[in-house]
Amino acid sequence: MSGELTVSVDAMGGDAGPGVVLAALARSIVRHPTVRFLLHGDEALLKPLLARRAKLKARAEIRHSAERVRMDEKPGQALRRGRNTSMWRALESVAKKEAEVAISAGNTGALMAMSMFQLGVIEGIDRPAIAALWPTKRGQTVVLDVGANIGTDAQQLVDFAVMGEAFARAILGLERPKVGILNVGAEDVKGNEAVRGAAQILRSANLPMEFLGFVEGDDISEGTADVVVTDGFTGNIALKTAEGIASLIMFYLRSALRRGFLSRLGALIAAGAFRALRRKLDPRAQNGGIFLGLNGVVVKSHGAADALGFASALDMAVDMARTKIIPKIASDRAMVAPLFQAAGNAGAAAT
Amino acid sequence: MSGELTVSVDAMGGDAGPGVVLAALARSIVRHPTVRFLLHGDEALLKPLLARRAKLKARAEIRHSAERVRMDEKPGQALRRGRNTSMWRALESVAKKEAEVAISAGNTGALMAMSMFQLGVIEGIDRPAIAALWPTKRGQTVVLDVGANIGTDAQQLVDFAVMGEAFARAILGLERPKVGILNVGAEDVKGNEAVRGAAQILRSANLPMEFLGFVEGDDISEGTADVVVTDGFTGNIALKTAEGIASLIMFYLRSALRRGFLSRLGALIAAGAFRALRRKLDPRAQNGGIFLGLNGVVVKSHGAADALGFASALDMAVDMARTKIIPKIASDRAMVAPLFQAAGNAGAAAT
């Protein structure tokens, strides 16, 4: 890949602190040797950490910021008082075109609020969304929104479909991704006004995607669709419910394999298979909330992510900056704009 | 248990037909030898099936009905034209006090519409809900609503909390069940107006339960709460997402255990443990959508349930009829009624 790319890093975000962030960058520099990093955070902390990593030090620059956004801080409050925080400064580097992408493991709500304020929203898009990559039987599926928007109307769901389809084409390399709207049944009459209105608009849209209509909860893991569109309330609950079930099943499996001599022996012999399963289910491999709809690339790493997890979010950020997803979203959004007028009030409202 | 109980059975509901239903009843009669059954359906089909099962025949009576509700029929249509269907007649037996409980594996929407029409709703309850039992790390949790109501306001969510706590006390034998409202975060400010309004009312309610406030998706499988309250849209999607994830993980596990000689050998040796895991995850063991809020006991078995699944839904139906859950819901609902007035407009609205 030609051309140098600069990644702006909130080195103070997340539960683990800058040590984990720098360990992640050290991993990342091996995979992306031409990338440069701007490290926003407390210089007194970052300097000795960076000194120990010669390779990274050669590609990184520390930008001192005295404060940090707390994990439990309200987004509005962080926005008002946070101009000296590492998070604000990390986004500012993207706003000032010093960097192509920003990454943070900090407070999600504050990061979204600051991103909207500093980078702005793509023309036509009502509100940005957070997308997650979901492992499925056929590969992976983009699910959005997973938490940025609590109440959404039909047009916002259409926006999510546009952003998801553009992401699937740009990042997953699919030509005509299959897009479905999450609902309680596949029939046209099911669900609330928002999902029915969005489906009506998408059925008549001429977007570079295959619109499947409605899909149900179990379709996500089945891999029926490449993009699953939902409001942030349901999407967040579905995602966390899925994490809970995965944890429950591993709990069952461990306890089943501990019961009796044969089970223990079998588990020991098949240890490689269980390691493979654990790797498959490792949330770190799919880490990263992808902010879509902004005039700039921002990726949120999980607050509790370790170096491996943060590095995987970094991979996503680098991919997104390189494939130039923003103009794709903007042009596809412009294509559906006339349909909103056509749908008129029928497609709006709900919630 | 003293006293004879009569179960009214829609013998024609479900994908599998009356053969499976009768096989389930034959299992059930062993567990509940004093129970009587009214079998609603096509006599020409049911008679030869019953003739083969002497024990069941002694406790069952066939009630002929010429028609059946189709699985894809719209609830409103079924309600209008369905007076001669096995489903309608099964509910009619409960309405006429010939039976204490009705069970069907048929069309869920039609069953709910006919139940509301024939049995009526408990005084004060706005709309009935469908509850599901969810396996957790600590046992099981009641989740409701899982699909009956698409848009719900604060008062309806409070109704669900009342019905869930009454169910947990009556059927799960908990003295003060822990109740949580499903949301995207634990903080008071999170979520939509409906969940915030419901939390406000429940915090000041003096119900026989411990109100936890908000819980998140992963709390369900964790077993944090005994009762998880949510609207039917989110609840249905969470439930089906969970089924999808369970299926995905078993798919991963099978493929991991097939890769390489050691994995296969280990899987063979630990086969007992995998059988135990599969039993744990078998949806048939938790089968049955529990209709709550009606002036009568109705249980919905999964449409695709086999005899084992239908028999487990029957167990639930018998338990519910014996423990007299309806007066418990009615008296607890009466207790929260004054709070609705107090909350006024603050607690209503939102979808």
XYZ file of C-alpha atoms in Angstrom:
702
model
C 0.000 0.000 0.000
C 1.555 3.260 -1.066
C 1.329 6.545 0.811
C 1.806 7.191 4.456
C -1.169 7.054 6.774
C -1.366 8.763 10.155
C -3.401 7.295 13.008
C -4.358 9.588 15.870
C -4.521 7.641 19.124
C -6.252 8.492 22.386
C -3.551 6.854 24.493
C -5.392 7.444 27.793
C -8.776 5.870 26.969
C -10.039 2.530 28.226
C -9.878 0.736 31.531
C -6.339 -0.550 31.106
C -4.413 2.660 30.485
C -1.621 3.674 28.114
C 0.537 0.608 28.737
C -1.938 -1.588 26.865
C -2.396 0.995 24.116
C 1.342 1.160 23.451
C 1.666 -2.616 23.473
C -1.090 -2.680 20.839
C 0.689 -0.076 18.711
C 3.886 -2.115 18.891
C 1.975 -5.082 17.445
C 0.356 -2.883 14.831
C 3.600 -1.375 13.581
C 4.716 -4.843 12.503
C 1.565 -5.285 10.411
C 1.488 -1.702 9.103
C 5.129 -0.583 8.890
C 4.353 2.598 6.924
C 1.789 3.956 9.381
C 2.602 6.914 11.638
C 1.047 7.475 15.065
C 0.130 10.604 16.994
C -0.101 9.689 20.677
C -2.393 11.965 22.669
C -2.041 11.791 26.422
C 0.024 12.547 29.488
C 3.602 13.002 28.245
C 5.090 12.077 31.624
C 3.419 8.679 31.365
C 3.843 8.113 27.651
C 7.497 9.090 27.279
C 9.038 6.280 29.367
C 6.626 3.750 27.854
C 7.602 4.794 24.351
C 11.325 4.873 25.185
C 11.232 1.114 25.722
C 9.890 0.454 22.193
C 12.481 1.653 19.678
C 10.609 0.565 16.534
C 7.401 2.278 17.599
C 9.271 5.347 18.835
C 10.598 5.932 15.319
C 7.044 6.152 13.942
C 5.256 7.846 16.837
C 4.979 11.364 18.130
C 3.673 12.313 21.575
C 1.146 15.172 21.799
C 0.712 16.153 25.396
C -2.773 16.624 26.866
C -3.241 17.112 30.581
C -6.704 15.622 31.042
C -8.725 12.552 30.180
C -12.396 11.706 29.788
C -13.601 9.446 32.582
C -15.374 6.217 31.620
C -18.502 7.192 33.593
C -18.652 10.807 32.424
C -21.822 11.983 30.679
C -21.283 12.790 26.973
C -22.647 16.344 27.315
C -20.382 17.104 30.231
C -17.321 15.668 28.488
C -18.153 17.782 25.446
C -18.388 20.980 27.483
C -15.331 20.632 29.672
C -13.174 18.274 27.622
C -11.083 20.451 25.273
C -7.879 19.470 27.063
C -8.557 15.748 27.108
C -6.619 13.175 25.110
C -9.873 12.113 23.443
C -10.696 15.600 22.183
C -7.170 16.136 20.928
C -7.091 12.763 19.164
C -10.205 13.766 17.194
C -8.853 17.270 16.616
C -5.895 15.807 14.715
C -8.370 14.236 12.272
C -10.434 17.436 12.044
C -7.233 19.361 11.234
C -6.216 16.746 8.621
C -3.057 15.876 10.536
C -4.315 12.286 10.697
C -6.647 10.133 8.595
C -8.223 8.218 11.455
C -8.736 8.431 15.218
C -8.979 5.554 17.674
C -9.952 5.433 21.342
C -10.876 2.800 23.920
C -12.565 5.441 26.058
C -16.145 6.436 26.928
C -18.309 5.586 23.874
C -20.941 8.290 24.359
C -18.337 11.013 24.829
C -16.384 9.806 21.794
C -19.516 9.927 19.625
C -20.514 13.383 20.892
C -17.015 14.804 20.342
C -16.747 13.124 16.925
C -20.037 14.655 15.765
C -18.987 18.059 17.060
C -15.501 18.084 15.554
C -15.875 16.075 12.365
C -19.512 16.656 11.491
C -21.931 14.246 9.869
C -21.928 13.210 6.189
C -24.317 15.310 4.084
C -27.829 13.830 4.303
C -27.120 11.409 7.149
C -29.290 12.217 10.135
C -27.254 10.565 12.880
C -24.105 8.422 12.842
C -24.347 4.815 13.937
C -22.042 2.323 15.612
C -21.517 -0.873 13.648
C -20.207 -4.184 14.961
C -18.817 -7.160 13.083
C -20.675 -10.325 14.097
C -19.248 -13.835 13.511
C -21.636 -16.099 11.574
C -21.790 -19.597 10.081
C -20.817 -18.117 6.713
C -18.220 -15.530 7.802
C -19.158 -12.212 9.299
C -22.066 -9.804 9.245
C -22.155 -6.054 9.929
C -24.810 -5.175 12.512
C -25.797 -1.545 13.034
C -26.760 0.435 15.044
C -25.489 -1.236 18.240
C -25.978 1.637 20.618
C -25.646 5.183 19.297
C -29.344 5.898 18.701
C -32.111 4.877 21.065
C -35.171 5.875 19.053
C -34.957 5.682 15.270
C -37.424 6.411 12.487
C -37.676 4.894 9.021
C -35.284 7.352 7.367
C -32.609 6.755 9.977
C -32.897 3.007 9.422
C -32.466 3.644 5.682
C -29.346 5.691 6.520
C -28.026 2.709 8.488
C -28.680 0.427 5.510
C -26.722 2.800 3.240
C -23.812 3.025 5.677
C -23.787 -0.738 6.268
C -23.890 -1.546 2.563
C -21.048 0.936 1.857
C -18.996 -0.605 4.683
C -19.593 -4.144 3.427
C -18.477 -3.147 -0.063
C -15.465 -1.091 1.012
C -14.146 -3.205 3.886
C -15.544 -6.702 3.404
C -15.067 -6.559 -0.363
C -18.604 -7.637 -1.289
C -20.000 -6.399 -4.588
C -23.701 -6.495 -3.773
C -24.038 -7.130 -0.044
C -27.296 -8.664 1.210
C -29.060 -6.259 3.571
C -31.880 -7.150 5.990
C -33.842 -5.186 8.582
C -34.088 -6.885 11.981
C -37.702 -7.615 12.898
C -39.926 -10.055 14.802
C -40.998 -11.859 11.643
C -40.370 -11.975 7.921
C -43.864 -10.932 6.780
C -44.456 -7.367 5.531
C -47.042 -6.601 8.223
C -44.737 -7.407 11.145
C -42.997 -4.890 13.389
C -43.353 -1.195 14.067
C -43.802 1.737 11.696
C -40.068 2.481 11.548
C -39.055 -0.924 10.194
C -42.030 -1.136 7.830
C -41.377 2.367 6.493
C -37.672 1.664 5.996
C -38.428 -1.571 4.168
C -40.806 0.251 1.847
C -38.137 2.818 0.930
C -35.372 0.233 0.499
C -37.522 -1.967 -1.736
C -37.730 0.853 -4.261
C -34.129 2.066 -3.841
C -31.592 1.356 -6.528
C -28.600 0.854 -4.237
C -25.611 -1.429 -4.866
C -27.032 -4.119 -2.607
C -29.583 -6.919 -2.469
C -32.389 -5.987 -0.092
C -33.722 -9.078 1.699
C -36.576 -7.387 3.551
C -36.955 -8.449 7.176
C -34.688 -10.886 8.987
C -35.072 -12.322 12.497
C -32.723 -12.603 15.470
C -31.461 -16.073 14.590
C -30.647 -14.951 11.042
C -27.729 -12.871 12.362
C -25.557 -15.845 13.383
C -26.880 -17.868 10.462
C -25.247 -15.330 8.145
C -28.427 -14.859 6.092
C -27.533 -11.193 5.512
C -24.190 -9.392 5.175
C -25.668 -6.287 6.789
C -28.324 -6.323 9.521
C -30.026 -2.991 10.184
C -31.655 -2.177 13.528
C -32.144 0.659 15.996
C -29.511 1.177 18.686
C -31.729 -0.031 21.517
C -32.463 -3.437 20.025
C -29.013 -3.748 18.441
C -27.206 -3.101 21.700
C -29.390 -5.585 23.569
C -28.990 -8.221 20.834
C -25.195 -7.822 20.895
C -24.916 -8.071 24.669
C -27.414 -10.944 24.777
C -25.217 -12.777 22.280
C -22.111 -12.191 24.427
C -24.045 -13.488 27.435
C -25.132 -16.664 25.656
C -21.598 -17.346 24.415
C -20.327 -17.019 27.969
C -23.145 -19.284 29.273
C -22.357 -22.019 26.767
C -18.617 -21.963 27.528
C -19.596 -22.202 31.216
C -21.774 -25.266 30.460
C -19.044 -26.811 28.319
C -16.356 -26.373 30.984
C -18.559 -27.856 33.682
C -19.623 -30.759 31.438
C -15.987 -31.535 30.638
C -15.025 -31.534 34.311
C -17.580 -34.148 35.271
C -16.065 -37.625 35.384
C -12.764 -39.148 34.345
C -13.630 -39.802 30.679
C -14.795 -36.231 30.114
C -11.569 -34.852 31.591
C -9.443 -37.224 29.533
C -11.338 -36.410 26.342
C -11.026 -32.691 27.022
C -7.286 -33.093 27.514
C -6.843 -35.001 24.269
C -9.023 -32.584 22.283
C -7.454 -29.525 23.919
C -6.445 -28.153 20.512
C -10.057 -28.144 19.357
C -11.178 -26.251 22.454
C -8.409 -23.710 21.948
C -9.657 -23.241 18.373
C -13.218 -22.769 19.637
C -12.103 -20.255 22.238
C -10.202 -18.338 19.543
C -13.324 -18.324 17.349
C -15.381 -16.880 20.180
C -12.705 -14.495 21.409
C -14.368 -11.098 21.402
C -10.940 -9.493 20.927
C -10.750 -10.791 17.368
C -13.908 -8.834 16.458
C -13.084 -5.852 18.645
C -14.006 -2.354 17.618
C -17.166 -0.322 17.395
C -17.079 1.218 13.942
C -18.433 4.766 13.841
C -20.213 5.300 10.519
C -21.758 8.457 9.091
C -19.092 10.921 10.241
C -16.959 13.112 8.015
C -13.906 11.320 9.352
C -12.899 7.828 10.379
C -13.251 6.984 14.069
C -12.986 3.545 15.630
C -13.851 2.703 19.199
C -11.970 -0.148 20.813
C -13.667 -2.018 23.652
C -12.979 -0.312 26.991
C -11.746 -3.551 28.506
C -9.667 -4.579 25.481
C -6.131 -5.831 25.960
C -3.271 -5.233 23.497
C -4.520 -7.929 21.114
C -8.015 -6.423 21.086
C -6.836 -2.852 20.609
C -4.536 -3.960 17.782
C -7.459 -5.582 15.993
C -9.472 -2.343 16.296
C -6.419 -0.561 14.856
C -6.451 -2.904 11.855
C -10.058 -1.928 11.224
C -9.220 1.780 11.508
C -6.333 1.498 9.042
C -8.499 -0.461 6.567
C -11.243 2.144 6.788
C -8.897 5.060 6.241
C -7.288 3.357 3.231
C -10.485 2.364 1.438
C -12.013 5.817 1.642
C -15.459 4.742 2.768
C -16.832 8.262 3.395
C -17.385 9.309 -0.247
C -19.077 5.943 -0.854
C -21.582 6.609 1.926
C -22.135 10.173 0.729
C -22.869 9.202 -2.868
C -25.182 6.313 -1.952
C -27.002 8.527 0.525
C -27.565 11.094 -2.214
C -29.112 8.333 -4.353
C -31.845 7.511 -1.825
C -32.651 11.135 -0.970
C -35.435 11.467 -3.597
C -37.148 8.379 -2.138
C -37.514 10.112 1.203
C -39.512 12.851 -0.428
C -41.596 10.227 -2.235
C -42.267 8.276 0.949
C -43.282 11.538 2.605
C -44.888 11.177 5.970
C -45.567 7.501 5.428
C -41.884 6.701 5.845
C -41.153 9.008 8.755
C -42.388 9.030 12.373
C -42.673 5.999 14.695
C -40.931 5.724 18.063
C -51.812 -33.237 44.455
C -55.503 -33.656 45.260
C -58.373 -32.826 42.922
C -58.706 -33.604 39.294
C -57.423 -31.144 36.737
C -58.632 -30.951 33.140
C -56.346 -29.848 30.315
C -57.945 -28.719 27.072
C -55.732 -29.584 24.125
C -55.700 -28.183 20.600
C -54.749 -31.512 19.058
C -54.429 -30.089 15.527
C -51.985 -27.215 16.189
C -48.313 -27.180 15.265
C -46.325 -28.300 12.282
C -46.195 -31.961 13.248
C -49.889 -32.767 13.667
C -51.949 -34.793 16.155
C -49.622 -37.816 16.214
C -46.977 -35.796 18.075
C -49.563 -34.236 20.375
C -50.899 -37.624 21.410
C -47.405 -38.995 21.964
C -46.771 -36.016 24.255
C -49.994 -36.652 26.188
C -48.999 -40.296 26.650
C -45.762 -39.104 28.272
C -47.623 -36.571 30.351
C -50.152 -39.031 31.754
C -47.308 -40.922 33.417
C -46.168 -37.749 35.197
C -49.667 -36.472 35.966
C -51.829 -39.571 36.440
C -54.851 -37.653 37.833
C -55.102 -35.191 34.953
C -57.927 -35.466 32.375
C -57.648 -34.322 28.764
C -60.143 -32.857 26.339
C -58.829 -33.423 22.816
C -60.118 -30.907 20.291
C -59.686 -31.830 16.633
C -60.735 -34.040 13.764
C -62.347 -37.114 15.327
C -61.587 -39.278 12.314
C -57.886 -38.627 12.840
C -57.830 -38.637 16.612
C -59.887 -41.779 17.264
C -57.476 -44.345 15.758
C -54.499 -42.539 17.334
C -56.137 -42.667 20.746
C -57.235 -46.292 20.341
C -53.584 -47.336 20.312
C -52.926 -45.736 23.716
C -55.067 -47.478 26.325
C -53.807 -45.566 29.355
C -54.358 -42.199 27.705
C -57.725 -43.268 26.276
C -59.021 -43.860 29.809
C -58.300 -40.227 30.743
C -59.060 -38.456 27.458
C -62.199 -37.415 25.666
C -62.359 -36.406 21.991
C -64.306 -33.241 21.089
C -64.751 -33.072 17.359
C -64.020 -29.857 15.482
C -63.999 -29.801 11.693
C -61.487 -27.008 11.067
C -58.051 -25.856 12.113
C -56.164 -22.559 12.207
C -53.381 -22.462 9.635
C -49.870 -21.550 10.827
C -49.664 -18.590 8.408
C -53.174 -17.267 9.041
C -53.498 -13.662 10.245
C -54.804 -13.384 13.826
C -57.735 -11.139 12.853
C -58.849 -13.506 10.127
C -58.570 -16.552 12.389
C -60.650 -14.734 14.985
C -63.403 -13.904 12.511
C -63.785 -17.219 10.761
C -62.397 -19.618 13.333
C -65.316 -20.653 15.582
C -65.172 -24.237 14.316
C -61.428 -24.647 14.698
C -59.748 -26.927 17.233
C -57.929 -23.884 18.665
C -61.110 -21.929 19.323
C -62.822 -24.944 20.870
C -59.824 -25.704 23.084
C -60.045 -22.193 24.548
C -63.827 -22.398 24.775
C -63.510 -25.329 27.177
C -61.516 -23.076 29.522
C -63.954 -20.184 29.082
C -66.847 -22.552 29.963
C -64.919 -23.870 33.003
C -64.844 -27.377 31.596
C -61.047 -27.239 31.791
C -58.507 -25.329 33.898
C -55.935 -24.808 31.175
C -55.593 -24.802 27.381
C -52.558 -25.738 25.338
C -51.782 -25.392 21.640
C -48.756 -25.649 19.356
C -50.560 -23.601 16.709
C -50.326 -20.064 15.328
C -49.172 -17.811 18.200
C -50.898 -14.622 17.064
C -54.210 -16.386 16.510
C -53.958 -18.141 19.869
C -53.349 -14.817 21.641
C -56.204 -13.068 19.806
C -58.664 -15.899 20.530
C -57.493 -16.138 24.162
C -58.076 -12.423 24.708
C -61.495 -12.634 23.082
C -62.723 -15.697 24.939
C -61.031 -15.458 28.334
C -60.563 -11.711 28.709
C -57.726 -9.889 30.364
C -57.118 -9.633 34.127
C -58.614 -6.461 35.637
C -56.130 -3.597 35.252
C -53.762 -5.374 32.868
C -53.569 -3.524 29.573
C -52.319 -6.313 27.316
C -51.247 -9.897 28.002
C -47.615 -10.860 27.417
C -45.787 -13.982 26.368
C -43.123 -15.110 28.825
C -40.234 -17.482 28.140
C -38.010 -19.382 30.565
C -34.355 -18.668 29.814
C -31.505 -20.912 31.059
C -28.854 -19.014 33.033
C -25.655 -19.650 34.986
C -27.698 -19.658 38.202
C -30.800 -21.532 37.035
C -33.519 -19.927 34.982
C -34.949 -16.484 34.374
C -38.390 -15.437 33.154
C -38.163 -13.046 30.205
C -41.265 -11.163 29.054
C -42.626 -9.973 26.679
C -41.089 -12.116 23.933
C -43.418 -11.182 21.125
C -47.024 -10.307 21.951
C -46.650 -6.503 22.054
C -44.609 -4.503 19.566
C -44.866 -1.024 21.061
C -45.128 -0.734 24.841
C -45.397 2.222 27.212
C -44.223 2.514 30.810
C -47.441 1.199 32.334
C -47.414 -1.886 30.140
C -43.826 -2.603 31.194
C -44.944 -2.295 34.827
C -47.741 -4.788 34.050
C -45.099 -7.162 32.682
C -43.044 -6.755 35.863
C -46.112 -7.607 37.970
C -46.948 -10.653 35.861
C -43.327 -11.822 35.846
C -42.888 -11.501 39.604
C -46.193 -13.329 40.225
C -45.053 -16.106 37.876
C -41.650 -16.361 39.568
C -43.286 -16.619 42.984
C -46.026 -19.047 41.961
C -44.134 -21.313 39.579
C -40.440 -20.926 40.394
C -41.102 -20.794 44.148
C -39.127 -17.598 44.810
C -40.237 -15.469 47.722
C -38.943 -12.092 46.526
C -37.859 -12.488 42.909
C -35.305 -10.040 41.553
C -36.803 -8.029 38.695
C -34.854 -5.967 36.141
C -35.860 -3.930 33.101
C -33.822 -4.661 29.971
C -31.933 -1.580 28.785
C -28.760 -0.444 27.028
C -27.051 0.532 30.288
C -27.546 0.426 34.037
C -27.619 4.184 34.642
C -30.940 5.940 35.292
C -30.605 8.230 32.268
C -30.223 5.405 29.746
C -32.880 4.160 27.359
C -36.217 5.437 26.118
C -39.109 7.042 27.985
C -40.950 3.756 28.401
C -38.167 2.005 30.343
C -37.344 5.101 32.389
C -40.997 5.671 33.273
C -41.495 2.036 34.240
C -38.378 2.093 36.438
C -39.650 5.198 38.197
C -42.974 3.534 39.023
C -41.403 0.243 40.106
C -38.916 1.983 42.399
C -41.786 3.371 44.450
C -43.970 0.239 44.245
C -44.330 -1.976 47.272
C -44.511 -5.282 45.413
C -43.311 -8.675 46.696
C -40.086 -8.434 44.690
C -36.644 -6.843 44.673
C -36.437 -4.258 41.908
C -32.926 -4.127 40.436
C -33.487 -1.222 38.065
C -31.975 -1.693 34.616
C -30.155 -4.797 33.430
C -28.306 -5.348 30.140
C -28.419 -8.088 27.513
C -25.611 -10.142 29.020
C -27.301 -10.085 32.424
C -30.005 -12.441 31.134
C -27.723 -15.487 30.791
C -25.718 -14.390 33.817
C -28.861 -14.887 35.931
C -28.574 -11.441 37.521
C -32.376 -11.155 37.663
C -35.118 -13.762 38.102
C -37.441 -11.723 35.906
C -36.331 -9.600 32.925
C -38.910 -7.148 31.617
C -38.852 -5.864 28.040
C -41.119 -4.948 25.154
C -42.129 -7.673 22.713
C -40.010 -6.330 19.848
C -36.713 -6.382 21.740
C -37.634 -9.508 23.709
C -38.438 -11.498 20.599
C -35.236 -10.410 18.880
C -33.129 -11.141 21.983
C -34.642 -14.630 22.289
C -34.090 -15.513 18.639
C -30.595 -13.977 18.670
C -29.777 -16.225 21.629
C -31.039 -19.306 19.767
C -28.912 -18.281 16.788
C -25.770 -17.902 18.885
C -26.312 -21.264 20.579
C -26.620 -22.872 17.172
C -23.504 -21.041 15.919
C -21.395 -22.213 18.850
C -22.485 -25.841 18.501
C -21.585 -25.506 14.809
C -18.107 -24.194 15.740
C -17.675 -26.918 18.355
C -18.614 -29.716 15.954
C -16.271 -28.432 13.271
C -13.423 -27.921 15.785
C -13.850 -31.483 17.055
C -13.763 -32.921 13.550
C -10.421 -31.367 12.708
C -7.549 -33.787 13.274
C -7.192 -37.212 14.862
C -6.684 -36.040 18.471
C -9.782 -33.855 18.387
C -11.894 -36.738 17.082
C -10.501 -39.117 19.685
C -11.041 -36.630 22.497
C -14.589 -35.973 21.314
C -15.285 -39.709 21.301
C -13.946 -40.198 24.806
C -15.789 -37.163 26.178
C -18.991 -38.026 24.292
C -20.957 -38.109 27.557
C -20.021 -34.515 28.305
C -21.157 -33.384 24.863
C -24.443 -35.212 25.297
C -24.901 -33.371 28.604
C -24.155 -30.057 26.914
C -26.621 -30.772 24.114
C -29.274 -31.659 26.696
C -28.585 -28.383 28.514
C -29.048 -26.418 25.305
C -32.003 -28.470 24.042
C -34.727 -25.907 23.407
C -37.331 -28.629 24.013
C -36.522 -28.658 27.727
C -37.529 -24.997 27.999
C -40.377 -25.234 25.528
C -43.543 -23.232 25.952
C -44.553 -19.639 25.531
C -46.406 -18.773 28.716
C -49.369 -16.454 28.166
C -49.675 -14.147 31.164
C -52.349 -11.577 31.945
C -55.379 -13.567 30.767
C -58.322 -14.640 32.885
C -57.401 -18.218 32.162
C -54.280 -20.325 31.769
C -52.998 -20.778 28.208
C -49.648 -22.233 27.184
C -48.235 -22.162 23.685
C -45.933 -24.996 22.695
C -43.368 -24.328 19.966
C -44.855 -24.992 16.534
C -42.016 -27.319 15.631
C -41.958 -29.110 18.997
C -41.787 -32.898 19.090
C -43.453 -35.080 21.756
C -40.749 -34.294 24.331
C -41.134 -30.550 23.765
C -44.918 -30.593 23.846
C -44.845 -32.683 27.052
C -42.613 -30.096 28.714
C -45.046 -27.317 27.748
C -47.795 -29.486 29.247
C -45.866 -29.694 32.535
C -45.780 -25.909 32.615
C -49.516 -25.690 31.898
C -50.361 -28.138 34.696
C -48.110 -26.285 37.169
C -49.723 -22.979 36.288
C -53.249 -24.293 36.672
C -52.440 -25.857 40.053
C -50.726 -22.866 41.604
C -53.533 -20.441 40.733
C -51.369 -17.664 39.387
C -54.237 -15.474 38.129
C -55.449 -14.133 41.509
C -51.785 -13.367 42.395
C -51.392 -11.216 39.288
C -54.748 -9.517 39.905
C -53.976 -8.573 43.514
C -50.450 -7.319 42.753
C -51.738 -5.331 39.798
C -54.304 -3.686 42.079
C -51.434 -2.684 44.408
C -49.586 -0.699 41.735
C -52.696 0.975 40.282
C -52.458 4.074 42.534
C -48.860 4.624 41.354
C -50.032 4.976 37.765
C -52.212 7.892 38.776
C -49.286 9.393 40.684
C -46.892 8.997 37.760
C -49.523 10.621 35.546
C -48.353 11.618 32.152
C -44.711 11.266 33.155
C -44.983 7.500 33.187
C -47.079 7.046 30.064
C -46.312 7.606 26.370
C -43.203 6.500 24.448
C -43.405 3.496 22.178
